[in-house]
Coordinates of C-alpha atoms in Angstrom, one line a residue:
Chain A
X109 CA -8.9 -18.6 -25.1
X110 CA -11.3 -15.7 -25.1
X111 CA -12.7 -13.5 -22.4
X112 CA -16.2 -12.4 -22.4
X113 CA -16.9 -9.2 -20.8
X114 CA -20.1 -7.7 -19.7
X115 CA -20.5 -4.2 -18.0
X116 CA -21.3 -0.7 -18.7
X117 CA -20.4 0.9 -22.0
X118 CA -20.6 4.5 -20.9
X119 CA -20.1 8.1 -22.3
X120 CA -18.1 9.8 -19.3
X121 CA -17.9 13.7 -18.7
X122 CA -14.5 14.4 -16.5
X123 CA -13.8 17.5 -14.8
X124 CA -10.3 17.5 -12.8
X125 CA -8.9 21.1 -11.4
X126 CA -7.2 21.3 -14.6
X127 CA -8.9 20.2 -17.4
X128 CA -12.0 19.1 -18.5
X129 CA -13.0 16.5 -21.4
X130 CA -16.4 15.7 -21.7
X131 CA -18.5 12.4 -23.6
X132 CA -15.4 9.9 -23.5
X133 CA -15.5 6.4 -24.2
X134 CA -16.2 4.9 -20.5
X135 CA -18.1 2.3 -18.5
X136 CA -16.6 -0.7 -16.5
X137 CA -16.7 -3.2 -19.5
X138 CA -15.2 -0.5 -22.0
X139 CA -12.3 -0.2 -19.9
X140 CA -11.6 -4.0 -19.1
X141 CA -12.5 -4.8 -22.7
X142 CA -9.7 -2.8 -23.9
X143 CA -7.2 -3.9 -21.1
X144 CA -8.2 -7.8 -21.8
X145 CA -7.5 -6.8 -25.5
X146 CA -3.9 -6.5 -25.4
X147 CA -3.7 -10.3 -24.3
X148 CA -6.6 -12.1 -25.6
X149 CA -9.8 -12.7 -28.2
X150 CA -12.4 -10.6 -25.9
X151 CA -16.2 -10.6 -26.3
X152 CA -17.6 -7.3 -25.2
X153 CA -21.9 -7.9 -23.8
X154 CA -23.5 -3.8 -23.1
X155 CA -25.9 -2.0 -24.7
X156 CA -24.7 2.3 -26.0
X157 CA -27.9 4.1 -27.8
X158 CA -27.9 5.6 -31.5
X159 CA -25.7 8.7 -30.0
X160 CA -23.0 6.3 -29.5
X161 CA -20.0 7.7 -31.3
X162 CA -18.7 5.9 -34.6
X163 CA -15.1 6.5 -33.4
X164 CA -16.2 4.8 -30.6
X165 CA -17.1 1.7 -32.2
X166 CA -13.9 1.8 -34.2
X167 CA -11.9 2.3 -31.5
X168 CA -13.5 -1.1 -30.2
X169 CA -12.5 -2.8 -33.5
X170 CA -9.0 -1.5 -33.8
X171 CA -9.0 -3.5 -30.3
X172 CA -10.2 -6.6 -32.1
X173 CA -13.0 -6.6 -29.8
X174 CA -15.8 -8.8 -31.1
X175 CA -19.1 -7.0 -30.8
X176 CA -21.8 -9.0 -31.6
X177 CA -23.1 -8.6 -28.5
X178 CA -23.2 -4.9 -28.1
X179 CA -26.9 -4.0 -28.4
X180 CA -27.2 -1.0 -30.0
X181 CA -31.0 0.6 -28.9
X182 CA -33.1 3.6 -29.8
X183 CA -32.3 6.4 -27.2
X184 CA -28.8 7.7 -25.2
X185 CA -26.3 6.3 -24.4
X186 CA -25.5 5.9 -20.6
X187 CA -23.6 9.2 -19.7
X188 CA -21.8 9.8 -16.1
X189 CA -19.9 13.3 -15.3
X190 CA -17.8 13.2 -12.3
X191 CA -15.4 15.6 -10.7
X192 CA -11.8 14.7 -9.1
X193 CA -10.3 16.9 -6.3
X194 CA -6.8 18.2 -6.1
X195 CA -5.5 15.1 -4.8
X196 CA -7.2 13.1 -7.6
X197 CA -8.0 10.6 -4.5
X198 CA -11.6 11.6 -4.2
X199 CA -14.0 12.2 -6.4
X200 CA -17.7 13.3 -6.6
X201 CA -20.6 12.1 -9.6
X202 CA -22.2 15.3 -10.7
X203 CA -24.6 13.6 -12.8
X204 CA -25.9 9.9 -14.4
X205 CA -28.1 9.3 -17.2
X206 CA -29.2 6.4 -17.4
X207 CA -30.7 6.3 -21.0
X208 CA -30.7 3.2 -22.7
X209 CA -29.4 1.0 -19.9
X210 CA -31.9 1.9 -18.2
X211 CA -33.7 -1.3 -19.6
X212 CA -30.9 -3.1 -20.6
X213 CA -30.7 -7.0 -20.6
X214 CA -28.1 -9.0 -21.7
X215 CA -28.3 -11.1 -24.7
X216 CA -25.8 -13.6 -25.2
X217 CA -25.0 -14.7 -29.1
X218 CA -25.0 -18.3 -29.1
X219 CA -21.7 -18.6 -30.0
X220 CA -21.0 -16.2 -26.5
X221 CA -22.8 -18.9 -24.6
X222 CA -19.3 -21.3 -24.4
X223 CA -16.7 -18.5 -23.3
X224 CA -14.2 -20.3 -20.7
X225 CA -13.3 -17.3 -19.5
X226 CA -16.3 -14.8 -18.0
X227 CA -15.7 -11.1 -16.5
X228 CA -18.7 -9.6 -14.9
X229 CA -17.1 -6.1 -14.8
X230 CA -18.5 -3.1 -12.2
X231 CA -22.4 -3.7 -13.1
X232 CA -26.0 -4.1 -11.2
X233 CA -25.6 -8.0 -9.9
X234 CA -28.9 -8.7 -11.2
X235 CA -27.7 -8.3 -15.0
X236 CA -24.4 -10.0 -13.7
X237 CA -26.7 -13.1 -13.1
X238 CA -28.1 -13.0 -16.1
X239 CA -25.6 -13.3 -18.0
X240 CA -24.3 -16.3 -15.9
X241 CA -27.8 -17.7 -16.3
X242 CA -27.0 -17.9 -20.2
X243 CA -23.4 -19.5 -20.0
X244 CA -22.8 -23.0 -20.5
X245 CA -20.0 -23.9 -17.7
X246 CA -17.6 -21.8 -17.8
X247 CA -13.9 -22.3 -16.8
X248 CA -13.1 -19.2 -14.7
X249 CA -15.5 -16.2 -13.9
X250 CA -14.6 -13.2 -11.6
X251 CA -16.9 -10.7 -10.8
X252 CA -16.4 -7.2 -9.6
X253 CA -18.6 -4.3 -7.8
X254 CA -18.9 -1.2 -6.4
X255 CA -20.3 0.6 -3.3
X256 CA -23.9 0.8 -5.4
X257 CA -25.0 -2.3 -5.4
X258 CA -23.7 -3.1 -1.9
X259 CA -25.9 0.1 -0.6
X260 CA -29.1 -0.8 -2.7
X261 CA -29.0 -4.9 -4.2
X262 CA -26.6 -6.7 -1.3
X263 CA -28.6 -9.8 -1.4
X264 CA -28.5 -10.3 -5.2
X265 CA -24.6 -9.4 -5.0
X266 CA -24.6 -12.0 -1.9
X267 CA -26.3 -14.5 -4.0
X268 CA -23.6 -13.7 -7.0
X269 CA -20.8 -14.8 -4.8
X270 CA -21.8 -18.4 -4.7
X271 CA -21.7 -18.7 -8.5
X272 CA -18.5 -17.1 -9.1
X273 CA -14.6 -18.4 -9.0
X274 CA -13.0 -14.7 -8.1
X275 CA -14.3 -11.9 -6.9
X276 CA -13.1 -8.1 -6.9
X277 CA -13.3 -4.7 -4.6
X278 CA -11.8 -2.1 -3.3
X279 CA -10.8 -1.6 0.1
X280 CA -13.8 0.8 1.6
X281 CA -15.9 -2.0 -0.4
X282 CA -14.0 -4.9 1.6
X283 CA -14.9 -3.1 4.4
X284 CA -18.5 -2.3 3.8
X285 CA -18.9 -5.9 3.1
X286 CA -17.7 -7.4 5.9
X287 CA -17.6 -4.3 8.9
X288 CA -13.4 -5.4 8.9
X289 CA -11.1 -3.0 9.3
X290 CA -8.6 -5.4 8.5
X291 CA -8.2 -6.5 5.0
X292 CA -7.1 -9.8 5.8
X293 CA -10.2 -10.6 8.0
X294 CA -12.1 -8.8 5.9
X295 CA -10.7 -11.5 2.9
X296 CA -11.4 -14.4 4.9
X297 CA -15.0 -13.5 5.5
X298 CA -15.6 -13.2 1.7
X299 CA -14.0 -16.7 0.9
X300 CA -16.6 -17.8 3.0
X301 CA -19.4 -16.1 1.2
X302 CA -18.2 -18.5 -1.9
X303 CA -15.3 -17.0 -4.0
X304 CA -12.0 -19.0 -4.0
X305 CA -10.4 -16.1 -4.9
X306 CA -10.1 -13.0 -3.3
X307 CA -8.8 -9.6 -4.8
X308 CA -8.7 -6.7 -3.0
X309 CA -7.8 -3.4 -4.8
X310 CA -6.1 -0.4 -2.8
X311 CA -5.5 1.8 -5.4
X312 CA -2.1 3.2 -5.7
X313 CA -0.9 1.1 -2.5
X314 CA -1.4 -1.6 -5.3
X315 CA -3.7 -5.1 -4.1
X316 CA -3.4 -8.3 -2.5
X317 CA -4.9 -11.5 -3.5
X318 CA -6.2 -14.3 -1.1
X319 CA -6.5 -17.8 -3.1
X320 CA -6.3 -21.7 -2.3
X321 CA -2.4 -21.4 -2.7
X322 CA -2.2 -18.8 -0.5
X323 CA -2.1 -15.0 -0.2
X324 CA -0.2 -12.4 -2.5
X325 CA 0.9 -8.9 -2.4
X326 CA 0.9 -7.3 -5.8
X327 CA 2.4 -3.7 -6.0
X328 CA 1.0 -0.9 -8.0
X329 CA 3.6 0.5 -11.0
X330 CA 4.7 3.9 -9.9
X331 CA 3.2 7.0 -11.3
X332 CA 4.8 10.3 -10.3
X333 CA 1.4 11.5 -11.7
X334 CA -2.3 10.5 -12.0
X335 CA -3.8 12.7 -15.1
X336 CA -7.2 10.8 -14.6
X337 CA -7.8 7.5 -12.2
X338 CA -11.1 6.2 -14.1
X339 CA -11.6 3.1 -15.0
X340 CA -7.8 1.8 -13.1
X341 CA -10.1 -0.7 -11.0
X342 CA -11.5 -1.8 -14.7
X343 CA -8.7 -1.6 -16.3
X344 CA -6.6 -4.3 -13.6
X345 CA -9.8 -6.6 -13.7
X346 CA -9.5 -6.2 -17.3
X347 CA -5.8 -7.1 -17.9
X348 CA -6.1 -9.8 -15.2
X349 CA -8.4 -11.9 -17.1
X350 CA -7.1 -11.1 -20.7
X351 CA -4.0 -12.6 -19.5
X352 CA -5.1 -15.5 -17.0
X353 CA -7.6 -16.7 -20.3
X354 CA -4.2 -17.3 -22.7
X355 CA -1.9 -18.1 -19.8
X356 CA -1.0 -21.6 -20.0
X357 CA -1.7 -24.0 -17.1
X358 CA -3.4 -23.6 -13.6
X359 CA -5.2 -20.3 -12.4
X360 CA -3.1 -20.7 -9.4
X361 CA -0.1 -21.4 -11.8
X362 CA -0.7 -17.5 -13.0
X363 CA -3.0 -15.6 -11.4
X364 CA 0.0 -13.8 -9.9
X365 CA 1.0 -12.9 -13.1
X366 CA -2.0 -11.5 -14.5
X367 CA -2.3 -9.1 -11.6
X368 CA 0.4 -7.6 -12.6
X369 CA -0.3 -7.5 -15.7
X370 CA -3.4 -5.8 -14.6
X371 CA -1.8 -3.6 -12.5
X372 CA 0.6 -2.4 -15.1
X373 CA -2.6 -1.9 -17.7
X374 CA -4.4 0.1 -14.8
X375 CA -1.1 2.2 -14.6
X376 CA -1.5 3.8 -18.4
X377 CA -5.3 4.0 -18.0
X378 CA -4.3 6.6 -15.0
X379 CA -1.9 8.4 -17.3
X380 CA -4.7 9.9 -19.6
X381 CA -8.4 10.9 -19.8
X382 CA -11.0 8.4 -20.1
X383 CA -8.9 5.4 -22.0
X384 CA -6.9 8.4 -24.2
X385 CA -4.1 6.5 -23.1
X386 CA -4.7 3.0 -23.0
X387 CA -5.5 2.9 -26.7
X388 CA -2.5 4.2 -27.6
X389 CA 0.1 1.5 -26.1
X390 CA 0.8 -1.7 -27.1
X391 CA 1.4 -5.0 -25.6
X392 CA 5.1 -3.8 -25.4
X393 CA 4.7 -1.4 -23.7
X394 CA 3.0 -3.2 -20.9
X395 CA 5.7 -6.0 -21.0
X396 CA 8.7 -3.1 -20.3
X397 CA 6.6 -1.8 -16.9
X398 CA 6.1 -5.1 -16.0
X399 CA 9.8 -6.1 -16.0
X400 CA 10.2 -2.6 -14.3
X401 CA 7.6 -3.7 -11.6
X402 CA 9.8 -6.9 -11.4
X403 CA 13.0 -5.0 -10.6
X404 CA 11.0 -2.9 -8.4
X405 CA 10.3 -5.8 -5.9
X406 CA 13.1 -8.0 -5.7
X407 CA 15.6 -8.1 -2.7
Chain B
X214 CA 29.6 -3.9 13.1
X215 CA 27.8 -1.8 15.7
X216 CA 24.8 0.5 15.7
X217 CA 24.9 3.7 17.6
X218 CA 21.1 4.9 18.2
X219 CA 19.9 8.1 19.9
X220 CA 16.2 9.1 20.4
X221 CA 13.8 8.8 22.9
X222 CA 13.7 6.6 26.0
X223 CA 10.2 6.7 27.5
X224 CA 7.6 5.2 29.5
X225 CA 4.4 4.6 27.6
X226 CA 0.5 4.3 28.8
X227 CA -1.4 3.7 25.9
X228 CA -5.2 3.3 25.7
X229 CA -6.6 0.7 22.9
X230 CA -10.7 0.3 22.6
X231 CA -9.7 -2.7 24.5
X232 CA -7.4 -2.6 26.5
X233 CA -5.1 0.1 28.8
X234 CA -1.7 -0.4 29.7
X235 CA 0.0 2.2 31.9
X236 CA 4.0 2.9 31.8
X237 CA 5.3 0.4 29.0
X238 CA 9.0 0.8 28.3
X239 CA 8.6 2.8 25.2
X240 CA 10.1 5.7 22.8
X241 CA 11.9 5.7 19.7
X242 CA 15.2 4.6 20.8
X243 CA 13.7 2.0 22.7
X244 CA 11.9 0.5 20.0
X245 CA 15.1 0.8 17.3
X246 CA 17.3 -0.8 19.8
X247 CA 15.5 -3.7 20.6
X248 CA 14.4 -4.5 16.7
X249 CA 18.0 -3.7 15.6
X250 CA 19.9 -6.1 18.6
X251 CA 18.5 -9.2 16.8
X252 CA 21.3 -8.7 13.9
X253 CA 24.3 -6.5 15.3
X254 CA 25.5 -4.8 18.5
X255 CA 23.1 -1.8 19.6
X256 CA 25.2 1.4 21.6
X257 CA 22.1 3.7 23.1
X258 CA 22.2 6.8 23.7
X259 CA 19.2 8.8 25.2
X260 CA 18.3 9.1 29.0
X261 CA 15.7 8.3 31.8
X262 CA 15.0 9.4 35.1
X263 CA 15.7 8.1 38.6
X264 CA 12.3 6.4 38.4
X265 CA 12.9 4.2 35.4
X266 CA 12.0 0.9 36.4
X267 CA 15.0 -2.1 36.4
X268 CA 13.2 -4.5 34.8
X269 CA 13.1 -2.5 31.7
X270 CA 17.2 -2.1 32.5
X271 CA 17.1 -5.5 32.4
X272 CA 15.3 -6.0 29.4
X273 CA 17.3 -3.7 27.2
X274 CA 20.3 -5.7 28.6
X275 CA 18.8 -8.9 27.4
X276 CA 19.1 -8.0 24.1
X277 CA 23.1 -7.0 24.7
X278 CA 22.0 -3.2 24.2
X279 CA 25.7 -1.3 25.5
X280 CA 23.8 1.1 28.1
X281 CA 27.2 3.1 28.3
X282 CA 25.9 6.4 27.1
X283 CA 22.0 6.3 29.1
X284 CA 22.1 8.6 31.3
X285 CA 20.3 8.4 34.2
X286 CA 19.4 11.7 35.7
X287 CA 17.3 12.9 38.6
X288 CA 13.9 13.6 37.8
X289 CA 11.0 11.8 36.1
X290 CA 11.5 9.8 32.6
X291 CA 9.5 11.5 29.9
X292 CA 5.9 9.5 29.9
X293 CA 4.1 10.1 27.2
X294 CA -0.2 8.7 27.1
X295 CA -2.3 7.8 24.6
X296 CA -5.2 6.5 23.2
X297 CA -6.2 4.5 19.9
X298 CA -9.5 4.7 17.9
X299 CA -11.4 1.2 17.2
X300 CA -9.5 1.0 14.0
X301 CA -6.0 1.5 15.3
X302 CA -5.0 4.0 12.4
X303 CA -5.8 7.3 14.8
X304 CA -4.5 8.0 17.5
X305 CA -4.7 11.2 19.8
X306 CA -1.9 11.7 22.7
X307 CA -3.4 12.4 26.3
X308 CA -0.6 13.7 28.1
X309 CA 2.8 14.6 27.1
X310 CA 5.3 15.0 30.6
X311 CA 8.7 15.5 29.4
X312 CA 10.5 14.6 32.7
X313 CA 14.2 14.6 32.4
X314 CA 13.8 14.9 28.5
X315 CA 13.0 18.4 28.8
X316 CA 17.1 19.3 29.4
X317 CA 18.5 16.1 27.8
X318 CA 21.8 16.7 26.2
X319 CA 23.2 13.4 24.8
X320 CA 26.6 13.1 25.5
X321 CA 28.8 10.2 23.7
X322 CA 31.2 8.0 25.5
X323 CA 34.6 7.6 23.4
X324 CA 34.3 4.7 22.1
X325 CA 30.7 5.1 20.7
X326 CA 32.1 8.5 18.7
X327 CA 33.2 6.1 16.0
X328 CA 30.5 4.2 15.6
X329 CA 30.0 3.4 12.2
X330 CA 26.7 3.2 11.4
X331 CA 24.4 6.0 13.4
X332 CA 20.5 5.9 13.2
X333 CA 19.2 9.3 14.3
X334 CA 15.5 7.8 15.7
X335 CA 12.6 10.2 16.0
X336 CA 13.8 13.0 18.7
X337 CA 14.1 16.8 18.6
X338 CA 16.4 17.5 15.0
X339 CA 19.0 19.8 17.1
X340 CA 19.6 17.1 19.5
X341 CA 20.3 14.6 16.6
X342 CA 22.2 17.7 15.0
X343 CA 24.6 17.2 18.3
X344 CA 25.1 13.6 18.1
X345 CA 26.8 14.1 14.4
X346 CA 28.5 16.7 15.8
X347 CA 30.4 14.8 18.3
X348 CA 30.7 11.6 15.7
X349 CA 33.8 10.7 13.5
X350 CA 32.5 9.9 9.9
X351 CA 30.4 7.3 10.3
X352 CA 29.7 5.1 7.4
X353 CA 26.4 5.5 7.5
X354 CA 23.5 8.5 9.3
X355 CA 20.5 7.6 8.5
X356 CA 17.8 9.9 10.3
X357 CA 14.0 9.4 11.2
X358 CA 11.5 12.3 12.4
X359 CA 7.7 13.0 13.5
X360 CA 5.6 15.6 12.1
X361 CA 6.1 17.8 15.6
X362 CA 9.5 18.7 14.3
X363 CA 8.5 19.8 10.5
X364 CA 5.6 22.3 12.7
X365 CA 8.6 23.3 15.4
X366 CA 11.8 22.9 14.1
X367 CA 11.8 22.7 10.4
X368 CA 14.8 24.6 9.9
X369 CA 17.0 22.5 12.3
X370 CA 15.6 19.2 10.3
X371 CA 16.4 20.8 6.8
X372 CA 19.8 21.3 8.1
X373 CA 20.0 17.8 9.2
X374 CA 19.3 16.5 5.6
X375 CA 22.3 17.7 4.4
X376 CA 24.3 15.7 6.6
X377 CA 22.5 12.4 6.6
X378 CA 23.0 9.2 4.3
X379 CA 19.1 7.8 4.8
X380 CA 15.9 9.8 5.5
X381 CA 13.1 8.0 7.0
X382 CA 9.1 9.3 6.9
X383 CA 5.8 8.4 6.6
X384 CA 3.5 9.0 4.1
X385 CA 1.7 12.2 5.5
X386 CA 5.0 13.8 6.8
X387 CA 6.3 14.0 3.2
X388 CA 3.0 15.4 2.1
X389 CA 3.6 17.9 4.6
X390 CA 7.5 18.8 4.1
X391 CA 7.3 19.0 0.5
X392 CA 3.2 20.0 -0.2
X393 CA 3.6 16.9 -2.6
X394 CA 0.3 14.2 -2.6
X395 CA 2.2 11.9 -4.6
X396 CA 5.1 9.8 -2.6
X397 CA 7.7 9.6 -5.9
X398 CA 7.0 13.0 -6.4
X399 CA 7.6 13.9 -2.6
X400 CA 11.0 11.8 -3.1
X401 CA 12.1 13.2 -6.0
X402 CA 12.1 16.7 -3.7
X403 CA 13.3 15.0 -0.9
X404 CA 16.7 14.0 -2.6
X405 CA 17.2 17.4 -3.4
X406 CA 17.5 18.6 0.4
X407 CA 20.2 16.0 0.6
X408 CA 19.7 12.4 1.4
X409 CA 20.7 10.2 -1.1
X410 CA 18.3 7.4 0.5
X411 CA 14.7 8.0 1.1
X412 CA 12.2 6.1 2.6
X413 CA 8.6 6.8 3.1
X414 CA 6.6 4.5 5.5
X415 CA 2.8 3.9 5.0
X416 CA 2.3 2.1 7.5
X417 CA 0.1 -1.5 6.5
X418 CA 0.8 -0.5 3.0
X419 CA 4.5 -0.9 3.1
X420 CA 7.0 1.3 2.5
X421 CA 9.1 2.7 -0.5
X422 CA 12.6 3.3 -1.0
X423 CA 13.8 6.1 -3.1
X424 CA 17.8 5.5 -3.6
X425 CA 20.8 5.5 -6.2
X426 CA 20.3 2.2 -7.8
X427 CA 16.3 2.9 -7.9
X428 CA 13.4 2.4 -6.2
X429 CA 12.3 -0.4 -4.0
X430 CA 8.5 -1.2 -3.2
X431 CA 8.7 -2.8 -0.4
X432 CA 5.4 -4.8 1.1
X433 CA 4.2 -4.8 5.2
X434 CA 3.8 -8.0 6.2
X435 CA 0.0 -9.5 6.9
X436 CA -1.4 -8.9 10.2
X437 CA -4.8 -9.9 11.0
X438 CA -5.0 -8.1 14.0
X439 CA -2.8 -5.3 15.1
X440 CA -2.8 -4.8 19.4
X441 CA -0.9 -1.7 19.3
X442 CA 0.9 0.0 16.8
X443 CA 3.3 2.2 18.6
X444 CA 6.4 2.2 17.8
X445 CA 6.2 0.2 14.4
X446 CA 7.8 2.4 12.6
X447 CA 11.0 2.5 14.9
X448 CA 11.4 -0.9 15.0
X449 CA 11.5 -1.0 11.3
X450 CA 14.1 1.6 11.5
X451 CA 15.8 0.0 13.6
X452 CA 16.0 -3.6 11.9
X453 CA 16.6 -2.0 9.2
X454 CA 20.2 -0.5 10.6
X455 CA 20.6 -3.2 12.5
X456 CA 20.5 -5.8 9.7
X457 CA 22.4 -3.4 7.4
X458 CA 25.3 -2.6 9.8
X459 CA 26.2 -6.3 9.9
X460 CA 25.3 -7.5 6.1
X461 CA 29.0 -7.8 3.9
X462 CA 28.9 -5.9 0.9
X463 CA 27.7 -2.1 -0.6
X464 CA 24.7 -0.3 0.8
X465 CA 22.7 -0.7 -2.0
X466 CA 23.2 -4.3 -2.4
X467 CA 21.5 -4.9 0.8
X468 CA 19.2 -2.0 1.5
X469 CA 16.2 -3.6 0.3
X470 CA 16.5 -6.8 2.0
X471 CA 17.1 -4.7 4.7
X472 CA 13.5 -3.1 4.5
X473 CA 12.2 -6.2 4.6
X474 CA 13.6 -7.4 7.9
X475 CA 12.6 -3.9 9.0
X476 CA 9.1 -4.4 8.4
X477 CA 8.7 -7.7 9.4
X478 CA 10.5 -6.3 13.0
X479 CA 7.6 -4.1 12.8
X480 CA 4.8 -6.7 12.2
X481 CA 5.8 -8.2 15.8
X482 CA 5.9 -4.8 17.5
X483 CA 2.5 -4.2 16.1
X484 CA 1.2 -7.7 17.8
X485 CA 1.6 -6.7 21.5
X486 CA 1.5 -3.7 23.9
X487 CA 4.5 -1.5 23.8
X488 CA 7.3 -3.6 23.5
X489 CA 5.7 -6.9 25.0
X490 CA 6.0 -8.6 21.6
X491 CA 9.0 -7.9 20.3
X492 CA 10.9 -9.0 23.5
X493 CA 9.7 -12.5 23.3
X494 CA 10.5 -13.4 20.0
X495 CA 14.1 -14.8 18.2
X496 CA 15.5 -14.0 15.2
X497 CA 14.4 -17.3 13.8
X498 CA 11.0 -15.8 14.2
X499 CA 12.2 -13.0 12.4
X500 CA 13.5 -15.4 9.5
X501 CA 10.8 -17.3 9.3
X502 CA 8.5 -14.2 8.7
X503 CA 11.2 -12.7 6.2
X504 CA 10.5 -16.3 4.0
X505 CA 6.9 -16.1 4.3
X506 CA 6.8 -12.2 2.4
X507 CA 9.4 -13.6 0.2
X508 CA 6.7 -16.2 -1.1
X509 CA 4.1 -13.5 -0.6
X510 CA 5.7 -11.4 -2.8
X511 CA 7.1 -13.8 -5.7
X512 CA 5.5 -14.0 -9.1

């Protein structure tokens, strides 16, 4: 089955203490779009201005990525510039342009409408609504965030978690939701804000999952070293769903699975600028870390 | 077969947001004995004062801990104090009174020299230098440290890596000994100042074993609520030994299943005051703990 995608399609300016590589493809749902790729049919919804790259757009395609919903508008495209530290841990936004998405609103092709399978990638919940408000019943739909819209639209994110099956943060955003130190009491306060799932992403300490079947630890692939981290969080949520939409049987049966699936995907996108790397593997590529990941856990 | 373990003996007062609980039985040694007497026969070595209170005698003897090489000598036993922050990951020590500590010298009966497998817990590197020293080649050193002894006595402790089997840290002591921010990086230069087995703890976030036959990720198990965290990482040393010293078969065949029922050790210690916790529980508890990461961890 396919997965539709909606977030920012971005052009992202990144400085690290070695190297600097400005205007690369970026943006939450450019990131998942290309992780959900290796695995399934994927449906990108976002909105790039008449700068937007050609290359760009190819790069999409040689992804198979269907773009009928990429709005293409007079204007720029959204551009962020960030720097990393040393430790690549922290990182600081030295500018955001809005341009065109500035006014974007999501419009779903019909034939969008009936996607069983729904990622609302890292994106203002307002616009994460709306593109719920145009879906006929979905099957699965797991949202993400980030520390934005918890600081300036918390009730429309509040309001998102009642309409959604999974939901996805980090651990600062666990813990800015819910004042809990503790991820696991931070996890079960969210359940009760709606989602049935629960993912909580710690970056290279890997994530945990909370569900209806219980709770799992998933591990992060080993890097001995992290050329450029953006888009990882993307990149997991992306893989995740790519592989939960073709998995056959139950969510429960595989959601498991598909995070480390996503957590393998979210290793690559660490090991190059922007998604230099993650357009350059293929799907076995992914399956050789993941039997690595296996080995790496059992006892 | 048996455990010999040398490191601190101690009487702890430690300060939660909560709570205050003066002269716990406490230290290194303490804590490693006790997690590693639920699997094989514990020999301590390490020494208190004339004050040390019998119950705490009489609870190391409980767990069948050989007391043959404590020393008891006149003076105070080393108190350490201090305090946690609301979130239990800081901590700052209030008072440091050596006592008796300050001129220990640990001396080995015979019949412990030939102890085959010899966990060097967290105490001065010279005085774990001097326990080798009077051993016959044990099977198996494995070694743990603080960050006090990489600022004070680095040299001693780089000497000491060269003669030990198994090196056990946490995350911001290998930052610190090898100026590396990633941990397989940090292991990679570890091995190369001797120890064939590395381990670096991270507290909640696991651990991770660097060895011959690969790496190991290996997860902490889920706490909702941690009382007091002192000591967790000697008593997942010290399960660690403990279960290894009396599992059949090669090292690396049961390492990582050691690590496992070394953290989940841990998980107890981290549920009560000092070693309150870990003193009531059984090692069915222990088992039953060990099957619940199993299932936490499978995919």
């Amino acid at each position: 089955m396919s997965v539709l995608i909606v977030g920012s399609t971005a052009l992202d300016s990144i400085k690290t203490p070695t190297a600097e590589n400005p205007r690369l493809l970026g943006g939450s749902a450019s990131h998942a779009a290309v992780a959900a790729s290796f695995f399934a049919p994927v449906k990108l919804i976002g909105v790039v201005g008449d700068d937007f790259p050609k290359k760009y757009v190819q790069l999409y395609r040689k992804h198979g990525i269907d773009l009928s919903g990429l709005q293409v508008e007079s204007g720029k495209t959204f551009h962020w510039s960030g720097e990393y530290e040393v430790n690549m841990n922290n990182r600081r936004t030295l500018l955001t342009e809005l341009g065109v998405f500035e006014k974007f609103t999501p419009h779903l092709p019909d034939a969008h409408k009936r996607s069983p399978f729904v990622l609302l990638a890292n994106i203002a919940p307002g616009l994460q609504h709306h593109v719920l408000d145009q879906m006929a019943r979905p099957k699965f739909v797991v949202a993400d965030t980030m520390d934005l819209w918890l600081n300036i639209a918390l009730d429309d994110l509040i309001r998102l978690l009642r309409r959604i099956d999974g939901f996805v943060l980090n651990d600062s955003e666990a813990h800015q939701l819910t004042k809990e130190d503790n991820v696991f009491a931070a996890m079960k306060k969210i359940h009760r804000l709606g989602p049935k799932y629960v993912i909580i992403k710690k970056g290279s300490h890997g994530s945990i999952l909370s569900s209806p079947k219980g709770a799992f630890i998933c591990p992060a692939y080993p890097l001995q070293r992290v050329m450029d981290p953006t888009g990882a969080g993307d990149s997991f949520v992306g893989g995740l769903m790519g592989y939960l939409s073709t998995a056959r049987g139950a969510i429960d049966a595989n959601i498991r699975r598909a995070m480390i699936y996503g957590s393998v995907v979210a290793s690559f996108c660490c090991e190059g600028f922007g998604l230099n790397r993650t357009t350059r593997i293929a799907r076995r590529d992914i399956d050789k870390r993941v039997k690595e990941l296996t080995a790496l856990t059992r006892f």
